[in-house]
Amino acid sequence: MSDAALLGAFVAELAAAGVRDAVVCPGSRSTPLALALAASRAITTRVLLDERAAGFFALGMARTSRRPIVVLVTSGTAAMELGPAVVEASLSRVPLVILTANRPAELRDRGAPQTIDQDHLFGRHARWFTELPLFDDDPATAAHVRSIAGRAVTTAVGGPAGPVHLDIPFREPLLPDGPLDGPAVPSARGPARGGARPFASATAGLRRLEAAELDRLAARLRTGRGVIVAGPDDDPRLPAALAGLAAATGFPILADPLSGLRTGPHDRRRVIDRADQLCRPGPWIERYAPDVVIRTGAMPTSKPIVEWLARTRPELLVIDGDAGWRESALLPASFIHADPAATADALATRLGGGPADTSWASGWRAADDAASACMTAWLRGLAEAFEGAPFPALAAALPDGAVLWAGNSMPVRDLDAWLPATDRAITVRANRGANGIDGVVSTALGSAAVNGAPVALVVGDLSFLHDLNALVAAKLHRLSATIVLVDNDGGGIFSFLPQASAAIPGAGLPEQYERLFGTPHGIEVAGVVHALGGEHVAVDGGSLAREIERSIAAPGVQVLELRTDRARNLALHREVAAAVAAAIAP
Ligand SMILES: Cc1ncc(C[n+]2csc(CCOP(=O)(O)OP(=O)(O)O)c2C)c(N)n1
Ligand SMILES: [Mg+2]
């Protein structure tokens, strides 16, 4: 029998620490906590069936609500199913509080059913692991359990954010011994009823540089040809701060589509949205080698940008407010372990009104505008389906407050190439922590569960098939989203890799290419989508934009299937790159 007052208090402490949403998957061992979460007036609980999908769904909720999300699952393989989402949350710094139910100590490692070793189940992918005691009525247990709740949420939320894992044993009978509706907000004094203070909380601050360090940095940025490379980052304060730094330094901002810099009402005059094209080797970029680069966020999505940095070997300053070491171009780098937005603001203030010589910045601006015009004209002249086409159409159709997700593989790369800078306040996201093609649809639908405005996703066919269970969640929770399914009948990204064109006698190339990499499946998804309660519409180059507009206003999951051809897609990508190279040639 679990102590009901303590179950209620534990959930109330989670709420007091900032949790507003929980995802629960069905199971028996987790019964006491499932009931306690369901009884909470402060936390909304959603029930999903498949733990792997539920983990990603929670991840999408956390990234969109900007709050920690609790995930509760039963013991055994159910807990293990959360692995992929935990890994992604760890690398992309997303706060998840994972609660796994377990058998009590006397039933472990002795053949009890559905019992596996859950100790440090997620290894170093969890920011923190601890096992809770049985929920009994001892005051020491109550103090311990209540303080763990606050500590778990605080650890998940801060510096860097990420997943934490609490393993919680329950002994049969698995029913609480009384009413569970604890207070919405707990009290530190006495039993968990009344009052308003959490049992254990922590106050933390942003990392900031000392004034002398900022002076030294500002002096460095006063001279030289510099660029700001804004990588994937969810911080909503960063776009305005980097725009201010760009204005003060005269540096262009090479804006990853996931940086937040491309979309929104901040000053976008120095935002370069076609850097993925501009940075490819050629006569234009040869003249635009920087001597200093300020980089924020995760590594850029664009391989051409990363390779360009590796080639030009500028002085590299990487600002990371969570004291990370993200630099995979293997360049010498100075890490600035301070909040990027605060640092950019402080530097802009010191630098003042902006540089005298603006030819560096205007050269970037002119090339970016030329590339944009060229790409827009090229796309307009194209009379067939193209995998990059959904992005400008979505940028034009989505309203303020919308969230646009791109799947891994080609969608996120096409997002990089084709999402134009716009003043529309669209949040753009992808799971770039571990670059998995798993959980993509679940993540976007979790985002849709908590976003007050439309959510759209562009996803490849293999990624879509990988995560069909996401549609079960959408049906259960009546979610709405636009899903542009780019169906090239297999893994289109591999067409861009050497294995697609290599001929190595005796090594299986080219004979094994389609079987091992192309992986055509011929599946008609319309039937599956309908069975799971979604709408399916086949679109082509001509109807795509119109159907996107219609779907955004329509209820339910709207799957717009855009059929493309992998070989043709490679040719079209090469064609547009050649056109841009010609358009920017000095
Ligand atoms: C979970 C996982 N499995 C495998 C991979 C390797 N992988 C990368 S891209 C890709 C193909 C994805 O195909 P699709 O979703 O149709 O996108 P496309 O390449 O056609 O754009 C695969 C299998 C991965 N990144 N993640
Ligand atoms: Mg594909």
XYZ file of C-alpha atoms and ligand atoms in Angstrom:
613
model
C 0.000 0.000 0.000
C 1.496 3.340 -1.035
C 1.179 6.368 1.182
C -1.376 8.538 -0.603
C -0.384 11.745 1.133
C 3.207 11.308 0.030
C 2.230 10.436 -3.560
C 0.156 13.619 -3.665
C 2.984 15.616 -2.113
C 5.562 14.249 -4.569
C 3.405 15.272 -7.542
C 2.721 18.660 -5.932
C 6.481 19.199 -5.557
C 6.961 18.426 -9.271
C 4.331 21.060 -10.019
C 5.884 23.558 -7.613
C 9.195 23.127 -9.449
C 7.562 24.043 -12.765
C 6.012 20.901 -14.237
C 2.647 21.480 -15.901
C 2.370 18.430 -18.176
C 2.938 14.727 -17.849
C 2.877 11.904 -20.357
C 1.864 8.558 -18.901
C 1.985 5.149 -20.578
C -0.215 2.357 -19.234
C 1.178 -0.257 -16.876
C 0.522 -1.875 -13.541
C 3.636 -1.186 -11.484
C 3.324 2.553 -12.109
C -0.286 2.603 -10.825
C 0.279 4.741 -7.685
C 2.000 7.521 -9.584
C -0.310 7.311 -12.582
C -3.243 7.872 -10.234
C -1.417 10.658 -8.391
C -0.573 12.486 -11.632
C -4.127 12.072 -12.894
C -5.460 13.478 -9.604
C -3.236 16.562 -9.748
C -4.976 19.854 -10.406
C -1.694 21.500 -11.399
C -0.489 18.952 -13.942
C -2.261 17.886 -17.142
C -1.731 14.216 -17.889
C -1.880 12.755 -21.384
C -1.915 9.006 -21.889
C 0.005 7.543 -24.836
C 0.388 3.891 -25.728
C 3.891 3.432 -27.085
C 6.721 4.523 -24.793
C 9.189 5.197 -27.605
C 6.717 7.558 -29.265
C 5.733 8.979 -25.857
C 9.321 9.940 -25.086
C 9.589 11.923 -28.298
C 6.115 13.363 -27.816
C 7.256 14.682 -24.418
C 10.403 16.061 -26.029
C 8.298 18.005 -28.535
C 6.083 19.271 -25.711
C 9.118 20.414 -23.715
C 10.698 22.253 -26.633
C 7.491 24.076 -27.461
C 6.187 24.792 -23.949
C 9.717 25.579 -22.714
C 8.887 23.631 -19.571
C 10.086 20.330 -18.132
C 7.813 17.406 -19.010
C 7.290 14.366 -16.789
C 7.166 10.946 -18.456
C 5.899 7.996 -16.394
C 6.271 4.414 -17.607
C 6.038 0.976 -16.070
C 8.977 -1.367 -15.481
C 10.865 -3.546 -17.956
C 11.241 -2.917 -21.664
C 8.727 -0.065 -21.298
C 11.449 1.906 -19.533
C 14.052 0.972 -22.137
C 11.809 2.289 -24.943
C 12.531 5.809 -23.711
C 16.200 5.456 -24.647
C 16.118 7.246 -28.021
C 14.206 10.247 -26.659
C 16.468 10.431 -23.607
C 19.523 10.490 -25.870
C 18.023 13.220 -28.041
C 16.959 15.255 -24.990
C 20.433 14.969 -23.518
C 22.236 16.151 -26.639
C 19.733 18.856 -27.520
C 19.436 20.025 -23.904
C 15.732 19.478 -23.361
C 14.335 19.009 -19.836
C 12.569 15.681 -19.276
C 11.818 14.100 -15.908
C 11.662 10.348 -16.514
C 9.877 8.298 -13.867
C 10.195 4.529 -14.213
C 8.303 2.229 -11.886
C 10.130 -0.788 -10.516
C 9.696 -3.842 -8.323
C 10.945 -3.431 -4.728
C 14.461 -4.651 -3.939
C 13.334 -8.120 -2.803
C 11.943 -8.902 -6.271
C 14.897 -7.865 -8.401
C 17.376 -10.196 -10.026
C 15.381 -13.267 -9.011
C 13.163 -14.001 -11.983
C 10.211 -11.748 -11.133
C 8.124 -10.819 -14.194
C 8.742 -7.624 -16.155
C 11.770 -6.884 -14.015
C 15.008 -5.686 -15.579
C 18.002 -3.810 -14.232
C 16.849 -0.180 -14.272
C 19.783 1.143 -12.303
C 21.356 3.947 -14.371
C 19.311 2.580 -17.281
C 20.162 5.543 -19.516
C 23.801 5.682 -18.515
C 25.493 9.023 -19.050
C 22.589 10.198 -21.216
C 20.702 11.126 -18.044
C 21.891 14.220 -16.196
C 21.024 12.526 -12.923
C 19.793 9.167 -11.741
C 18.513 8.192 -8.340
C 16.329 5.481 -6.942
C 13.578 6.541 -4.595
C 12.596 4.552 -1.491
C 9.202 2.886 -1.138
C 6.556 5.527 -0.474
C 5.823 4.784 3.218
C 4.534 7.064 5.966
C 7.880 7.674 7.670
C 8.576 11.458 7.944
C 12.160 10.901 6.792
C 10.878 9.236 3.606
C 8.549 12.174 3.019
C 11.341 14.734 3.427
C 13.630 12.754 1.129
C 11.052 12.062 -1.598
C 9.754 15.627 -1.616
C 13.202 17.161 -1.880
C 14.138 14.757 -4.697
C 11.206 16.019 -6.789
C 12.438 19.612 -6.684
C 16.009 18.563 -7.268
C 15.079 16.378 -10.248
C 13.145 19.141 -12.001
C 15.815 21.745 -11.257
C 18.533 19.461 -12.609
C 16.495 18.791 -15.760
C 15.931 22.477 -16.385
C 19.325 23.951 -15.831
C 22.835 24.326 -17.027
C 22.640 22.360 -19.354
C 19.035 21.193 -19.488
C 18.451 17.508 -20.123
C 16.773 14.328 -18.984
C 16.849 13.077 -15.400
C 15.763 9.603 -14.358
C 14.060 8.602 -11.120
C 13.480 4.895 -10.608
C 10.626 4.353 -8.166
C 9.837 1.029 -6.509
C 6.327 0.081 -5.513
C 5.309 -2.970 -3.447
C 1.951 -4.662 -3.892
C -0.842 -3.903 -3.381
C -0.272 -1.103 -5.858
C -3.138 1.034 -4.658
C -2.826 4.183 -2.586
C -4.219 4.114 0.938
C -6.428 7.184 0.591
C -7.304 10.275 -1.440
C -4.546 11.529 -3.742
C -5.588 15.071 -4.521
C -2.713 16.803 -2.782
C -2.411 20.590 -2.827
C -1.692 22.276 -6.153
C 1.326 23.880 -4.511
C 2.946 22.231 -1.503
C 4.303 23.698 1.697
C 7.742 23.156 3.115
C 6.330 23.045 6.645
C 4.490 20.098 8.020
C 2.431 17.730 5.937
C 1.985 18.449 2.262
C -1.257 20.354 2.628
C -1.816 24.128 2.488
C 0.968 26.734 2.276
C 2.911 27.706 -0.817
C 6.615 26.931 -0.505
C 8.348 24.002 -2.281
C 10.325 21.651 -0.046
C 13.564 22.061 -1.988
C 14.225 24.647 -4.648
C 17.324 26.207 -6.150
C 18.004 29.618 -7.574
C 20.572 29.789 -10.362
C 21.899 32.593 -12.530
C 23.184 32.966 -16.055
C 26.924 32.642 -16.536
C 28.340 36.102 -17.273
C 31.790 37.399 -18.172
C 33.611 39.936 -16.042
C 33.774 43.478 -17.436
C 37.493 43.175 -18.224
C 36.874 40.064 -20.335
C 34.075 41.799 -22.209
C 36.350 44.811 -22.869
C 39.058 42.546 -24.251
C 36.566 40.711 -26.488
C 34.999 43.931 -27.727
C 38.452 45.220 -28.678
C 39.070 42.018 -30.660
C 35.812 42.470 -32.566
C 36.504 46.095 -33.419
C 38.961 45.094 -36.109
C 38.779 42.460 -38.747
C 36.494 40.685 -41.088
C 34.164 38.629 -38.977
C 31.027 36.544 -39.249
C 28.555 35.302 -36.699
C 27.590 31.682 -37.259
C 24.301 31.145 -35.443
C 23.756 27.414 -34.986
C 20.686 25.557 -33.718
C 19.488 27.165 -30.482
C 16.077 27.403 -28.799
C 16.764 30.569 -26.764
C 14.102 33.129 -27.741
C 16.309 36.003 -26.502
C 19.117 35.194 -28.900
C 17.810 36.573 -32.239
C 17.510 40.177 -31.047
C 20.806 39.958 -29.133
C 22.776 38.590 -32.107
C 21.115 41.112 -34.426
C 22.383 43.840 -32.096
C 25.887 42.391 -32.072
C 25.837 42.151 -35.870
C 24.839 45.796 -36.148
C 27.621 46.827 -33.751
C 30.339 44.777 -35.471
C 29.211 44.867 -39.100
C 29.435 41.082 -39.148
C 26.894 39.118 -41.200
C 24.948 36.387 -39.387
C 25.103 33.033 -41.132
C 21.783 31.878 -39.738
C 21.073 28.196 -39.399
C 17.347 27.559 -39.957
C 17.187 26.250 -36.364
C 18.888 29.275 -34.813
C 15.754 31.399 -34.520
C 17.502 34.144 -36.516
C 15.748 33.611 -39.842
C 12.187 34.068 -38.685
C 10.704 36.751 -36.474
C 10.379 40.482 -36.034
C 13.995 41.153 -34.938
C 16.349 43.143 -37.197
C 17.166 40.684 -40.004
C 19.188 43.069 -42.182
C 22.412 41.192 -41.503
C 20.852 37.731 -41.598
C 22.285 35.535 -44.350
C 19.785 32.795 -45.181
C 21.569 31.176 -48.154
C 24.940 30.541 -46.524
C 24.615 26.827 -47.268
C 24.959 27.793 -50.950
C 27.350 30.756 -50.547
C 29.932 28.780 -48.554
C 30.430 26.072 -51.189
C 33.912 26.230 -52.735
C 34.041 28.795 -55.548
C 35.442 32.161 -56.556
C 32.972 34.189 -54.503
C 33.635 32.573 -51.122
C 37.392 32.610 -51.790
C 37.230 36.395 -51.443
C 35.179 36.240 -48.282
C 37.368 34.337 -45.842
C 36.794 35.709 -42.333
C 39.528 36.183 -39.792
C 37.235 35.908 -36.795
C 34.091 33.834 -36.297
C 31.677 33.996 -33.380
C 29.649 30.837 -33.192
C 26.577 30.187 -31.013
C 24.375 27.132 -30.548
C 24.992 23.631 -31.789
C 27.089 22.862 -34.872
C 25.437 24.264 -38.015
C 23.228 21.947 -40.055
C 25.049 22.905 -43.243
C 27.996 20.733 -44.188
C 29.277 23.389 -46.632
C 29.479 25.902 -43.754
C 31.333 23.513 -41.458
C 33.736 22.531 -44.241
C 34.293 26.192 -45.090
C 35.191 26.942 -41.457
C 37.588 23.991 -41.474
C 39.203 25.263 -44.705
C 39.564 28.908 -43.755
C 40.654 28.298 -40.127
C 39.549 31.638 -38.687
C 40.023 32.603 -35.059
C 36.987 30.846 -33.604
C 35.057 32.053 -30.571
C 32.330 29.637 -29.459
C 29.847 31.059 -26.964
C 28.080 28.422 -24.889
C 26.096 29.397 -21.810
C 26.019 25.785 -20.628
C 29.806 25.434 -20.655
C 29.773 22.972 -23.561
C 32.576 22.101 -25.978
C 30.678 21.764 -29.268
C 33.202 22.167 -32.074
C 33.381 19.299 -34.535
C 35.314 21.023 -37.336
C 38.404 20.236 -35.222
C 39.542 23.857 -35.233
C 41.495 25.623 -32.541
C 38.761 27.414 -30.600
C 38.264 29.731 -27.645
C 35.149 28.789 -25.732
C 33.285 31.546 -23.997
C 31.296 29.909 -21.247
C 28.776 32.662 -20.727
C 25.171 33.241 -21.704
C 25.178 34.007 -25.462
C 22.356 36.570 -25.419
C 23.732 38.440 -22.396
C 27.245 38.352 -23.857
C 26.063 39.612 -27.254
C 24.121 42.445 -25.579
C 27.104 43.438 -23.443
C 29.469 43.388 -26.428
C 27.073 45.415 -28.573
C 26.820 48.040 -25.844
C 30.596 48.308 -25.641
C 31.061 48.496 -29.409
C 28.466 51.240 -29.840
C 27.228 52.608 -33.132
C 28.687 50.208 -35.690
C 31.713 49.998 -37.948
C 32.959 52.671 -40.333
C 33.748 50.320 -43.212
C 30.696 48.351 -44.268
C 31.953 46.857 -47.547
C 32.460 43.452 -45.916
C 28.865 43.330 -44.730
C 27.442 44.719 -47.960
C 29.355 42.135 -49.992
C 27.690 39.343 -48.012
C 24.305 41.045 -48.294
C 24.584 41.412 -52.072
C 25.625 37.791 -52.587
C 22.869 36.508 -50.316
C 20.270 38.593 -52.138
C 21.566 37.352 -55.494
C 21.431 33.737 -54.307
C 17.906 34.232 -52.960
C 16.653 35.788 -56.167
C 18.261 33.051 -58.227
C 16.766 30.249 -56.114
C 13.309 31.804 -56.041
C 13.308 32.244 -59.823
C 14.632 28.721 -60.346
C 11.895 27.237 -58.178
C 9.197 29.311 -59.839
C 10.325 28.053 -63.230
C 10.264 24.419 -62.160
C 7.298 22.457 -63.496
C 7.690 19.405 -61.264
C 7.679 18.354 -57.608
C 10.775 19.419 -55.692
C 11.777 18.432 -52.150
C 12.801 21.978 -51.191
C 9.491 23.515 -52.294
C 7.517 22.900 -49.068
C 9.664 25.343 -47.079
C 9.043 28.653 -48.850
C 5.379 27.619 -49.142
C 5.167 26.962 -45.393
C 7.019 30.179 -44.548
C 4.414 32.061 -46.564
C 1.413 30.203 -45.166
C 2.124 29.639 -41.462
C 0.854 32.341 -39.080
C 2.699 33.986 -36.190
C 3.181 31.544 -33.335
C 3.321 28.481 -35.593
C 6.008 25.846 -35.133
C 7.647 24.340 -38.201
C 9.468 21.028 -37.733
C 11.766 19.355 -40.216
C 12.716 15.698 -40.097
C 16.310 14.593 -40.254
C 17.916 13.358 -43.464
C 17.076 15.604 -46.447
C 14.182 17.633 -44.973
C 16.394 19.530 -42.502
C 18.960 20.170 -45.240
C 16.302 21.404 -47.618
C 14.968 23.533 -44.774
C 18.420 25.083 -44.489
C 18.603 25.766 -48.210
C 15.026 26.885 -48.788
C 13.581 28.533 -45.663
C 13.686 32.251 -46.426
C 14.173 34.927 -43.783
C 10.790 36.345 -42.856
C 9.336 38.640 -40.212
C 6.705 36.022 -39.442
C 7.174 34.722 -35.897
C 7.499 31.060 -36.849
C 9.505 28.827 -34.533
C 11.634 26.378 -36.497
C 12.790 23.135 -34.909
C 14.348 19.739 -35.601
C 15.804 16.965 -33.475
C 19.450 17.669 -34.210
C 20.925 16.297 -30.988
C 21.440 12.785 -32.318
C 20.082 13.337 -35.859
C 17.797 10.308 -35.630
C 15.108 9.551 -38.161
C 13.137 8.067 -35.240
C 10.458 9.900 -33.267
C 10.198 12.773 -35.727
C 6.414 12.684 -36.108
C 5.859 12.126 -32.378
C 8.029 15.132 -31.550
C 6.071 17.396 -33.884
C 2.751 16.129 -32.534
C 3.892 16.655 -28.945
C 4.664 20.206 -29.967
C 1.151 20.468 -31.451
C -0.347 19.295 -28.149
C 0.914 22.398 -26.344
C 1.182 25.054 -29.060
C -1.661 27.507 -29.380
C -1.032 28.024 -33.107
C -0.611 25.635 -36.061
C 2.204 23.107 -36.230
C 3.691 21.755 -39.456
C 6.241 19.046 -40.187
C 8.176 18.138 -43.303
C 9.354 14.530 -43.089
C 10.818 11.810 -45.304
C 8.981 8.576 -46.035
C 11.319 6.288 -44.068
C 11.165 8.596 -41.049
C 7.374 8.696 -41.336
C 7.098 4.899 -41.476
C 9.515 4.636 -38.541
C 7.101 6.549 -36.304
C 3.594 5.591 -37.426
C 2.565 5.210 -33.785
C 2.673 8.972 -33.555
C -0.620 8.955 -35.443
C -2.140 6.867 -32.645
C -1.287 9.676 -30.222
C -2.789 12.234 -32.584
C -6.021 10.252 -32.764
C -6.228 9.748 -28.989
C -5.656 13.439 -28.311
C -7.413 14.907 -31.353
C -4.312 16.772 -32.445
C -4.033 18.888 -35.550
C -0.952 19.254 -37.705
C 0.125 19.628 -41.298
C 2.558 16.879 -42.286
C 4.232 17.263 -45.651
C 5.432 13.756 -46.410
C 8.229 13.853 -48.959
C 7.933 10.381 -50.427
C 10.908 9.463 -52.544
C 10.386 5.756 -51.800
C 13.486 5.288 -49.686
C 16.471 7.108 -48.276
C 17.060 9.997 -50.641
C 20.003 11.357 -48.688
C 22.174 8.405 -49.653
C 22.018 9.524 -53.305
C 24.285 12.409 -52.257
C 26.899 10.115 -50.692
C 29.815 8.349 -52.373
C 28.218 4.908 -52.065
C 25.589 6.014 -54.580
C 28.054 6.523 -57.401
C 30.922 4.214 -56.475
C 31.699 1.108 -58.479
C 33.907 -1.231 -56.422
C 34.105 -4.705 -57.968
C 33.610 -7.403 -55.354
C 32.482 -4.902 -52.691
C 28.825 -4.858 -53.673
C 28.749 -1.492 -55.397
C 26.801 -0.572 -57.365
C 24.707 -3.821 -57.294
C 23.806 -3.611 -53.581
C 23.176 0.124 -53.449
C 19.402 0.055 -53.728
C 18.983 -2.882 -51.354
C 21.285 -1.499 -48.625
C 20.882 2.281 -48.907
C 18.135 3.313 -51.326
C 15.711 0.896 -49.593
C 12.609 1.373 -51.757
C 9.496 -0.047 -50.051
C 6.607 0.810 -52.349
C 4.249 1.340 -49.419
C 1.101 3.370 -50.078
C 0.730 5.324 -46.848
C -2.778 6.624 -47.575
C -4.434 3.498 -46.141
C -2.405 3.614 -42.925
C -3.066 7.317 -42.461
C -6.807 6.794 -42.892
C -6.859 3.800 -40.521
C -5.261 5.951 -37.839
C -7.739 8.774 -38.296
C -5.697 11.176 -40.436
C -6.445 12.823 -43.765
C -4.256 12.037 -46.755
C -3.913 14.165 -49.870
C -1.542 13.527 -52.754
C 0.041 16.815 -53.829
C 2.323 17.819 -56.679
C 4.395 20.870 -57.501
C 1.270 22.702 -58.636
C -1.065 21.958 -55.721
C 1.458 21.948 -52.870
C 1.139 25.584 -51.749
C -2.654 25.568 -52.017
C -2.971 22.334 -50.028
C -0.588 23.624 -47.374
C -2.780 26.684 -46.916
C -5.932 24.596 -46.716
C -4.437 22.075 -44.302
C -3.238 24.701 -41.822
C -6.816 25.753 -41.146
C -8.181 22.186 -41.184
C -8.619 20.045 -38.058
C -6.835 16.729 -37.527
C -3.621 15.361 -38.945
C -3.335 16.345 -42.589
C -0.759 14.312 -44.493
C 0.185 15.954 -47.784
C 2.167 13.419 -49.748
C 4.628 14.863 -52.245
C 6.034 12.119 -54.473
C 9.551 12.685 -55.758
C 12.252 10.650 -57.415
C 15.606 10.173 -55.668
C 17.814 10.313 -58.764
C 15.958 13.319 -60.140
C 16.219 15.024 -56.749
C 20.003 14.760 -56.817
C 20.063 16.269 -60.309
C 17.803 19.154 -59.267
C 19.943 19.927 -56.216
C 23.032 20.048 -58.438
C 21.228 22.230 -60.956
C 20.225 24.867 -58.406
C 23.695 24.882 -56.822
C 25.210 25.554 -60.255
C 22.702 28.326 -60.886
C 23.554 30.015 -57.581
C 27.286 29.679 -58.217
C 26.796 31.470 -61.540
C 24.585 34.142 -59.978
C 27.152 35.106 -57.333
C 30.306 34.719 -59.430
C 32.433 37.866 -59.062
C 17.107 5.985 -35.977
C 17.959 6.143 -37.194
N 18.151 5.084 -38.008
C 18.903 5.209 -39.118
C 19.483 6.405 -39.439
C 20.324 6.526 -40.701
N 19.617 7.295 -41.731
C 19.916 8.590 -41.946
S 19.033 9.244 -43.160
C 18.220 7.816 -43.466
C 17.197 7.742 -44.572
C 15.964 8.499 -44.226
O 15.020 8.383 -45.251
P 13.790 9.377 -45.350
O 13.240 9.622 -44.016
O 12.862 8.845 -46.378
O 14.466 10.752 -45.815
P 15.241 11.046 -47.202
O 16.638 10.579 -47.026
O 14.550 10.335 -48.295
O 15.193 12.525 -47.318
C 18.652 6.826 -42.611
C 18.136 5.440 -42.605
C 19.270 7.497 -38.551
N 19.787 8.698 -38.766
N 18.490 7.335 -37.460
Mg 12.822 9.208 -48.365
